Coordinates of C-alpha atoms in Angstrom, one line a residue:
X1 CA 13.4 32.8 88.0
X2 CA 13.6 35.9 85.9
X3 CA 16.0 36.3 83.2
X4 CA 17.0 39.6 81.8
X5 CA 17.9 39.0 78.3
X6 CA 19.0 41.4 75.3
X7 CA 19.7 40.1 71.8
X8 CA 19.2 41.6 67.9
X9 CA 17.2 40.1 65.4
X10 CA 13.6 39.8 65.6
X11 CA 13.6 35.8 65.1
X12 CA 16.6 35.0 66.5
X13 CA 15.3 37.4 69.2
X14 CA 12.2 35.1 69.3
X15 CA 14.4 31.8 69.6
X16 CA 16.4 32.8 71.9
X17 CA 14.2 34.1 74.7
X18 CA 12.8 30.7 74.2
X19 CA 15.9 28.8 75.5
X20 CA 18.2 30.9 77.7
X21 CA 20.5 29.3 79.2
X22 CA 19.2 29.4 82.9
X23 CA 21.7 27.4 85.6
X24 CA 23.6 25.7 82.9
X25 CA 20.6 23.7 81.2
X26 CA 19.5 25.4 78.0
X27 CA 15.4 26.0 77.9
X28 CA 12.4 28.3 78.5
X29 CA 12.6 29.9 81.7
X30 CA 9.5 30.5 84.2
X31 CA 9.7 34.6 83.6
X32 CA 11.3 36.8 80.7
X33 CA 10.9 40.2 80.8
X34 CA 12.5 42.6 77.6
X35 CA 12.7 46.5 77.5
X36 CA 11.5 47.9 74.0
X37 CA 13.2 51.8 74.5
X38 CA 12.2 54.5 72.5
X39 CA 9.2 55.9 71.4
X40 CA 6.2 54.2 69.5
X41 CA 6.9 55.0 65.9
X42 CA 10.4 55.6 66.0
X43 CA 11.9 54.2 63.0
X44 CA 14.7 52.3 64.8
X45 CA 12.1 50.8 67.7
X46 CA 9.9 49.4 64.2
X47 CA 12.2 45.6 64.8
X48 CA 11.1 45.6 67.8
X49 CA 7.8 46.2 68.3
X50 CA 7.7 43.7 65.3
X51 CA 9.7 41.1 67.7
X52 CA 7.0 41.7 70.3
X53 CA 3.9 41.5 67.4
X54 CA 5.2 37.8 66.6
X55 CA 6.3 37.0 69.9
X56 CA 2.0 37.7 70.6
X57 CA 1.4 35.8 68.2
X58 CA 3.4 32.2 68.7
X59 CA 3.2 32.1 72.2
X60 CA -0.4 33.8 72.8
X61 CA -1.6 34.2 76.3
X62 CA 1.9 33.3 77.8
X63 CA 3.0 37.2 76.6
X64 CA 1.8 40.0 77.7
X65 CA 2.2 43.8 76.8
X66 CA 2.7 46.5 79.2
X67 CA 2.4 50.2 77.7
X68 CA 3.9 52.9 79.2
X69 CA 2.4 56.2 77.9
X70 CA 1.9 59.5 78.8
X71 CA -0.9 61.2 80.6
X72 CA 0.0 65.4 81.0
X73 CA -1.5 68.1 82.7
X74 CA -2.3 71.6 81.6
X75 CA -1.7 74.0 84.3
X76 CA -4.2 76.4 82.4
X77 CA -6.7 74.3 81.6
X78 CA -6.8 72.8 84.9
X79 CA -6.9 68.9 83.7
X80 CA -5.1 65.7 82.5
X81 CA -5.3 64.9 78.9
X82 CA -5.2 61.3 77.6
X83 CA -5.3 62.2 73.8
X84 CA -1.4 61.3 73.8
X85 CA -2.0 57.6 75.2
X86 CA -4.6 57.4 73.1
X87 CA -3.0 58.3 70.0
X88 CA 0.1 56.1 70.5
X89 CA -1.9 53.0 71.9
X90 CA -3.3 53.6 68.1
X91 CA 0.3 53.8 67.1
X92 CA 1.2 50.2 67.9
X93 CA -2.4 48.9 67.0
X94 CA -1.5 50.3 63.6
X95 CA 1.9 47.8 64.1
X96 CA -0.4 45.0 65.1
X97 CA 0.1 45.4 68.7
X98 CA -2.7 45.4 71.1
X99 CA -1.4 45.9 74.9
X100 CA -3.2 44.4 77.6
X101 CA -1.6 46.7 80.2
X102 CA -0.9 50.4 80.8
X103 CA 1.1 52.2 83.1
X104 CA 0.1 56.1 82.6
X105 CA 2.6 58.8 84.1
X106 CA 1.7 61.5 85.3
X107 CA 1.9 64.7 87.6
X108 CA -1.3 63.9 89.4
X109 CA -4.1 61.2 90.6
X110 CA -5.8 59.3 87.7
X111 CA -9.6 59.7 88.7
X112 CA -12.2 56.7 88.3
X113 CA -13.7 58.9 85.0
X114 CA -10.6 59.5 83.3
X115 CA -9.4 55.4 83.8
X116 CA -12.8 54.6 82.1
X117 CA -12.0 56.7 79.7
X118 CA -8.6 55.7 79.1
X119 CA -9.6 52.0 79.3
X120 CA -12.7 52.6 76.9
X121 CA -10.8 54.4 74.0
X122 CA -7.5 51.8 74.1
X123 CA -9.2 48.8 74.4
X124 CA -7.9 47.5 78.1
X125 CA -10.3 46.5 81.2
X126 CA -10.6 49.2 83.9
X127 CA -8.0 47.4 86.3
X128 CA -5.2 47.4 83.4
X129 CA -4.9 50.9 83.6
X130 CA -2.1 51.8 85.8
X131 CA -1.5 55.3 87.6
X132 CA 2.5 55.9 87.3
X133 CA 2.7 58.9 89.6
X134 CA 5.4 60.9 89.7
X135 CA 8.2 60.0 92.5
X136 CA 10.3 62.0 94.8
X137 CA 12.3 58.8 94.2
X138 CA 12.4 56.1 91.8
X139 CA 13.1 53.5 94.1
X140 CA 9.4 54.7 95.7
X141 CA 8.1 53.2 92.4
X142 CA 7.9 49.2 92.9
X143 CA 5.7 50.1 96.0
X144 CA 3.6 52.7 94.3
X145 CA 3.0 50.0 91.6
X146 CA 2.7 47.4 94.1
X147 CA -0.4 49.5 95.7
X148 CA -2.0 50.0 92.3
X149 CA -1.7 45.9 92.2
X150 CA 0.0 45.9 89.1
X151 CA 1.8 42.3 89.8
X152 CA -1.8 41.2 90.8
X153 CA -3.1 42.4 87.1
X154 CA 0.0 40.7 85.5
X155 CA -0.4 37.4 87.3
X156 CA -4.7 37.4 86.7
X157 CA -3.8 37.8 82.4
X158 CA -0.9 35.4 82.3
X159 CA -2.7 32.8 84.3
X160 CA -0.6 32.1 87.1
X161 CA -1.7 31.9 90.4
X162 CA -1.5 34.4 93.7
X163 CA 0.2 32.0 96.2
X164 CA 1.1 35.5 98.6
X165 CA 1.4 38.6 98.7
X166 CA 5.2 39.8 98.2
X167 CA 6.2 41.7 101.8
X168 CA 8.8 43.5 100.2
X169 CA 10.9 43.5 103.6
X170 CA 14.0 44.2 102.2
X171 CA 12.6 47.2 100.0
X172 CA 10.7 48.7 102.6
X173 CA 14.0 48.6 105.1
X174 CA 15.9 50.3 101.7
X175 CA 13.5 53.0 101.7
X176 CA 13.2 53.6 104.9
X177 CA 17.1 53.7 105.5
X178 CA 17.2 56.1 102.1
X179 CA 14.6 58.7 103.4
X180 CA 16.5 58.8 106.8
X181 CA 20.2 58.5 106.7
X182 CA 22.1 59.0 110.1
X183 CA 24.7 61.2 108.7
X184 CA 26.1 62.7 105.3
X185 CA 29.5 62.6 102.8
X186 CA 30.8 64.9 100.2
X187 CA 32.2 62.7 97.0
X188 CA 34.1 64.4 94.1
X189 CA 32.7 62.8 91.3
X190 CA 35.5 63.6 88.5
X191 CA 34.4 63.3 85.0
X192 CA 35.1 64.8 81.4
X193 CA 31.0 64.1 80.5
X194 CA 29.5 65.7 83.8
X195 CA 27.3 68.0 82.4
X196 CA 25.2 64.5 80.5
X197 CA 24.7 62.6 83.9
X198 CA 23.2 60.2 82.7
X199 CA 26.7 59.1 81.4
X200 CA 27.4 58.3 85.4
X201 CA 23.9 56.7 86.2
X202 CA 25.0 53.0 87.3
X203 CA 28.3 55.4 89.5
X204 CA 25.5 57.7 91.0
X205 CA 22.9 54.7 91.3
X206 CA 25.7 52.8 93.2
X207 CA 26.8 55.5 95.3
X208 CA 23.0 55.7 96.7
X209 CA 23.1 52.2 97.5
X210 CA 26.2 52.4 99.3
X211 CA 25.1 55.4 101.0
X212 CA 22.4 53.4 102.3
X213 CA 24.4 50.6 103.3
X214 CA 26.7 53.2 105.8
X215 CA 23.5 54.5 106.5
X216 CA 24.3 58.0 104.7
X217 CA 23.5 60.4 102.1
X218 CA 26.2 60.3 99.6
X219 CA 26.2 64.3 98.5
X220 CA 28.0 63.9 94.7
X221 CA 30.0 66.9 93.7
X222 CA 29.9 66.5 89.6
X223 CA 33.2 67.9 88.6
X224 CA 34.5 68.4 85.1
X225 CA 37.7 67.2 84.8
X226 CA 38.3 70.0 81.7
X227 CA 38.1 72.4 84.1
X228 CA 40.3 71.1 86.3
X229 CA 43.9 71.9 86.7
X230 CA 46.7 72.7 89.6
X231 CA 45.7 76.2 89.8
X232 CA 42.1 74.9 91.3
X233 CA 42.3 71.6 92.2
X234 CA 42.6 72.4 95.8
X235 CA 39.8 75.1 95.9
X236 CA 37.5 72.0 94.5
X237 CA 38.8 69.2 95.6
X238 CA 40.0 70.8 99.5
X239 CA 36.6 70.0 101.5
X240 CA 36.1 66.8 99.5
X241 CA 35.5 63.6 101.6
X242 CA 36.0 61.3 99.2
X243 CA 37.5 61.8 95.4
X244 CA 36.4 59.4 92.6
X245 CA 38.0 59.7 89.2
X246 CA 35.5 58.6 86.0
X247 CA 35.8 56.2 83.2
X248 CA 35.7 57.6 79.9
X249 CA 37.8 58.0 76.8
X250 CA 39.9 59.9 75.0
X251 CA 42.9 62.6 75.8
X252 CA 39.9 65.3 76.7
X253 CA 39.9 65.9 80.6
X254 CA 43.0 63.2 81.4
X255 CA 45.2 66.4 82.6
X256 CA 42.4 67.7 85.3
X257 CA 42.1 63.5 86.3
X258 CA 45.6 63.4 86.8
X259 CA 45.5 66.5 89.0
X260 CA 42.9 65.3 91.1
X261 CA 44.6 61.8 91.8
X262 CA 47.6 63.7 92.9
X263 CA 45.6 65.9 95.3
X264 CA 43.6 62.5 96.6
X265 CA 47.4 60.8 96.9
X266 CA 49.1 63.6 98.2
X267 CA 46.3 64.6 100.9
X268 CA 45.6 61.3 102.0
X269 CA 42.0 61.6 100.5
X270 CA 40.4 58.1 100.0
X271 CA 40.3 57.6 96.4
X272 CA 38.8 55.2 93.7
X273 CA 39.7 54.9 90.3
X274 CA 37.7 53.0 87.5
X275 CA 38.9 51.9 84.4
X276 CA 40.8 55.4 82.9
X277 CA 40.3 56.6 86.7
X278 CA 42.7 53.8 87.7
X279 CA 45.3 54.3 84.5
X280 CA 45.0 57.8 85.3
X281 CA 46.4 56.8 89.1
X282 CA 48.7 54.9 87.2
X283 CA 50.3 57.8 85.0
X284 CA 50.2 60.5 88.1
X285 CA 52.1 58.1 90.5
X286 CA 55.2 56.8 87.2
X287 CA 55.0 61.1 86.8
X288 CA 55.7 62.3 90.3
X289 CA 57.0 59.3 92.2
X290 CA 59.1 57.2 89.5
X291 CA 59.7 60.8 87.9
X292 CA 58.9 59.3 84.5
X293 CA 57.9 62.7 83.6
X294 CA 56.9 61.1 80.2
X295 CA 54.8 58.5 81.2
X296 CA 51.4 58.1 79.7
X297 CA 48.9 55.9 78.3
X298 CA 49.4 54.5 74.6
X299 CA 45.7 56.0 73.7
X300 CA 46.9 59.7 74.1
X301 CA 50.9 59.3 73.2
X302 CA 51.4 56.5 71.0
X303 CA 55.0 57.5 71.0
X304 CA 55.3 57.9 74.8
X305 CA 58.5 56.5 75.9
X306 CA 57.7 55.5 79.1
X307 CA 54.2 53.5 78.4
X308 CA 53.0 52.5 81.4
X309 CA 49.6 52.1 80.4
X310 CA 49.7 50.1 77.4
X311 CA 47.4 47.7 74.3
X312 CA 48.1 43.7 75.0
X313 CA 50.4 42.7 72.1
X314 CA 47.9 40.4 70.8
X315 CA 45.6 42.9 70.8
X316 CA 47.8 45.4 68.4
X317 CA 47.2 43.4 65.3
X318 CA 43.5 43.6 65.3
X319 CA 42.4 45.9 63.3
X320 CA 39.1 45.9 64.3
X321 CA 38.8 48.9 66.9
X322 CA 36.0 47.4 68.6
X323 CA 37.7 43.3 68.7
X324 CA 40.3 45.6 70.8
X325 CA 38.3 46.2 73.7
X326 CA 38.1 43.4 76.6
X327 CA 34.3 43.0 77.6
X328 CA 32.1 41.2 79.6
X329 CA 33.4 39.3 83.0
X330 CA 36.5 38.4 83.9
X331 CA 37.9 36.8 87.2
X332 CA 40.3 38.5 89.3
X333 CA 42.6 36.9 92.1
X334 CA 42.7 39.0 95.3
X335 CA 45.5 40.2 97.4
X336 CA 44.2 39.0 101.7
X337 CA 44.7 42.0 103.7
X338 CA 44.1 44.8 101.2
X339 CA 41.5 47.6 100.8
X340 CA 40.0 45.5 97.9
X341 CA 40.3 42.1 99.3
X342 CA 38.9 43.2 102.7
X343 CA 35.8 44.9 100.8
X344 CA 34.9 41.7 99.3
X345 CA 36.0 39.4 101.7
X346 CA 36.8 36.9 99.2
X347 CA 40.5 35.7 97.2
X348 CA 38.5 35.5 93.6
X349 CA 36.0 38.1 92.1
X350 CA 34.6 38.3 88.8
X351 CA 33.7 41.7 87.4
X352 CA 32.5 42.8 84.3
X353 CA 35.0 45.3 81.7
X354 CA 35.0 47.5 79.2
X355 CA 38.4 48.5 78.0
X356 CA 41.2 48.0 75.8
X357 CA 44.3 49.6 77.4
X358 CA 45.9 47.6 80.4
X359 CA 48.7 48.5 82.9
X360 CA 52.0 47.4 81.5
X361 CA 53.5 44.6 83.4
X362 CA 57.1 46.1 82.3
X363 CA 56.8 48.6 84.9
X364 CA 55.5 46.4 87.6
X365 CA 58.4 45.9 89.5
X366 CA 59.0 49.5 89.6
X367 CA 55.9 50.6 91.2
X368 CA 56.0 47.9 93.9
X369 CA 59.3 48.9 94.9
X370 CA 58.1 52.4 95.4
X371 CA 55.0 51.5 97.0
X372 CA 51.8 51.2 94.5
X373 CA 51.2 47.7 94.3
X374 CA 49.3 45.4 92.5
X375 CA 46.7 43.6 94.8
X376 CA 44.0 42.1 91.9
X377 CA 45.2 40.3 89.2
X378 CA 43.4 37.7 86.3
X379 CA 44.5 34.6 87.1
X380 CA 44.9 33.6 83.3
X381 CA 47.1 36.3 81.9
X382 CA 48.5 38.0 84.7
X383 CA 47.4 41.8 84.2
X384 CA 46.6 43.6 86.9
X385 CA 43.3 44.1 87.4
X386 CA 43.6 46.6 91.0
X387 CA 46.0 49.1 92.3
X388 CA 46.5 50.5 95.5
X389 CA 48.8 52.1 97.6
X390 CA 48.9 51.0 101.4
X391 CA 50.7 53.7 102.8
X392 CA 47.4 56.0 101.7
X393 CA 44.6 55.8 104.4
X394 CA 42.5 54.6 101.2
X395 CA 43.9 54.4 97.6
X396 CA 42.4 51.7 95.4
X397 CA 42.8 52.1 91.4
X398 CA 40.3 49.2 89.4
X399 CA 40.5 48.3 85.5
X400 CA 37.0 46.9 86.1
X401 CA 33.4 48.4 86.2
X402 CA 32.0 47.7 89.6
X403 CA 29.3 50.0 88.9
X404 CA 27.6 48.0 86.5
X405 CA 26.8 45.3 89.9
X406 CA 25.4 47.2 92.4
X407 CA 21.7 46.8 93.5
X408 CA 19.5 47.2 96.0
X409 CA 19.8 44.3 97.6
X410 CA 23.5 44.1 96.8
X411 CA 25.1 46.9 96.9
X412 CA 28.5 46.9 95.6
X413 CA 31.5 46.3 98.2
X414 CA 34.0 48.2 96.6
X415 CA 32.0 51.3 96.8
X416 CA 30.4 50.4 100.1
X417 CA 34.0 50.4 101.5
X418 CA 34.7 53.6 99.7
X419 CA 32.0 55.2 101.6
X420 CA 33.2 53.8 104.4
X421 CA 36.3 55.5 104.4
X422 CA 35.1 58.8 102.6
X423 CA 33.1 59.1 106.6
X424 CA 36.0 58.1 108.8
X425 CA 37.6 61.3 106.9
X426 CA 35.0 63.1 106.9
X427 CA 35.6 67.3 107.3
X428 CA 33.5 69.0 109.9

């Protein structure tokens, strides 16, 4: 069983990868793999790479060190160069680090001179030195590394024995569906940090899967919601199959969200709102169907006076600004019948948030009356978790983060059912 595991410290990092907590019974578990980021010899990776140098030291042979480094090619000289892997292999030998493993990437074929080379000058056996090539797709990488035998290398140096070889049935059937989708969708992605897209990885990483699941390629349309406002919206937003509205923070690029929820409501676009998406579905429909026309979330107008996006009253006397903010998973009782509760075929989900402004039970009756609904809730205190409006051919509003779920082999339902319905109205 493999345990992802991130903590802060370097020995209470140490003590606690030694007993995590794995199906309720506190001790070691069979695997546990940690990320180091960064660069070797950046100051703030220096705790660390310490963590992993004592880590070495107290457990031995049971820990192992994979390097990934950097092999480039000149285009004028006509080669690969390894001076940069050797130079930071010396980097963490200079932090007391040896690694047994590295994966070199790089634009081009690692010859059987250049790994004896590599392996000479760094101090690893031939085999440990792993071609990384480049991808057309990352998820092409577990069976590039799988045909350079890296697990076989990794199993030989900790010891533990070859019982098969993995089939990887389910990855292969991924890929194969990825490279050769049936048909395609267009998605608004709506966001006020579109041009840094890595701020949108686990959204655009979850629309692939889902993609896959409908067997189709999800085509994103990145969108910034700054430039966005009644005057375009339906120029953008007109040949759309699908509109998704972005987390995020801040009054920046709430006005051009709004404007796009009311196109997606108005047009009978599906729609899917996370976290400020959904308060921002929340504000358009109190604006310009309870004609609230001051209605807004507490994090841009304090003073609003209809706030129907609000802070938890327990919350407003922490003054911590971070102890505001609900994290981590929380469950969330499902409405039967609805877009949600169909997508997950289940009455209780738990989901993982990141937030501190809720929808304001106040105003609940009022929405229900005129036809956006509440169909998630948290069982313990009663806010409402989902949205949706069941008139709409697909409306669904979430305070959660179901991005932060979805994987290749599970694929999240919310957004698998949002593809769904982005290709029944699908424009020619």
């Amino acid at each position: 069983q493999v345990v992802p595991h991130v903590t802060n410290g370097i020995q209470d990092w140490i003590e606690r990868v030694a007993y995590i907590p794995v199906d309720g019974k506190v001790g070691p578990p069979d695997v546990c793999l940690i990320e180091v980021g960064g660069t070797v010899g950046d100051i703030e990776s220096l705790p660390y790479i310490e963590a992993v140098r004592q880590m070495m030291w107290e457990y031995e042979r049971d820990c192992l060190v994979i390097h990934l480094t950097l092999i480039p090619y000149l285009s004028a000289a006509g080669e690969l160069k390894t001076k940069p892997t050797q130079h930071s292999v010396k980097a963490l030998l200079e932090l007391g680090v040896q690694p047994d493993i590295l994966c070199c990437r790089s634009e081009h074929e690692l010859e059987l001179n250049l790994r004896r080379k590599i392996a000479k000058f760094c101090n690893v056996s031939m085999n440990a030195v792993i071609e990384a090539r480049d991808a057309s797709s990352i998820y092409d990488v577990p069976m590039l590394m799988q045909a350079e035998e890296l697990d076989s290398v990794v199993l030989d140096k900790l010891g533990l024995s070859k019982k098969s070889t993995p089939e990887l049935k389910k990855w292969k059937s991924f890929l194969d569906r990825l490279k050769n989708p049936k048909t395609d969708v267009k998605i608004a992605l709506i966001g006020k940090y579109v041009e840094l897209k890595d701020s949108y990885k686990s959204i655009s990483e979850a629309f692939i899967h889902a993609g896959v699941s409908n067997e189709a390629k999800v085509n994103l349309h990145w969108i910034h919601s700054d430039n966005l406002d009644k005057s375009n919206v339906e120029k953008e937003l007109s040949k759309m199959d699908g509109i998704l509205v972005a987390p995020g923070f801040g009054s920046r690029g709430v006005a051009g969200k709004i404007d796009a929820v009311q196109f997606a409501r108005e047009n009978n676009i599906p729609f899917l709102g996370i976290c400020l998406g959904m308060q921002c579905a929340v504000i358009e429909f109190a604006r310009n169907v309870l004609h609230l026309e001051d209605a807004n979330t507490t994090e841009i107008a304090n003073k609003t006076k209809a706030p129907v996006i609000d802070m938890m009253e327990e919350q407003k006397n922490i003054s911590d600004y971070g102890g505001t903010m609900r994290l981590g998973a929380y469950s969330c009782q499902l409405k039967p019948n609805s877009n949600i509760g169909k997508a997950f075929h289940s009455d209780v989900i738990s989901e993982r948030h990141r937030h501190r402004y809720e929808f304001n039970n106040k105003y609940l009756n009022d929405f229900e009356a005129a036809g956006m609904i509440s169909t998630g809730t948290n069982p313990d205190t009663g806010l409402v978790e989902v949205v949706e409006i069941p008139s709409h051919p697909w409306f669904v509003g979430v305070q959660f983060h179901p991005e932060y779920k979805s994987t290749v082999d599970k694929p999240h339902p919310l957004f698998v059912a949002f593809v769904g319905a982005a290709l029944k109205n699908k424009k020619n």
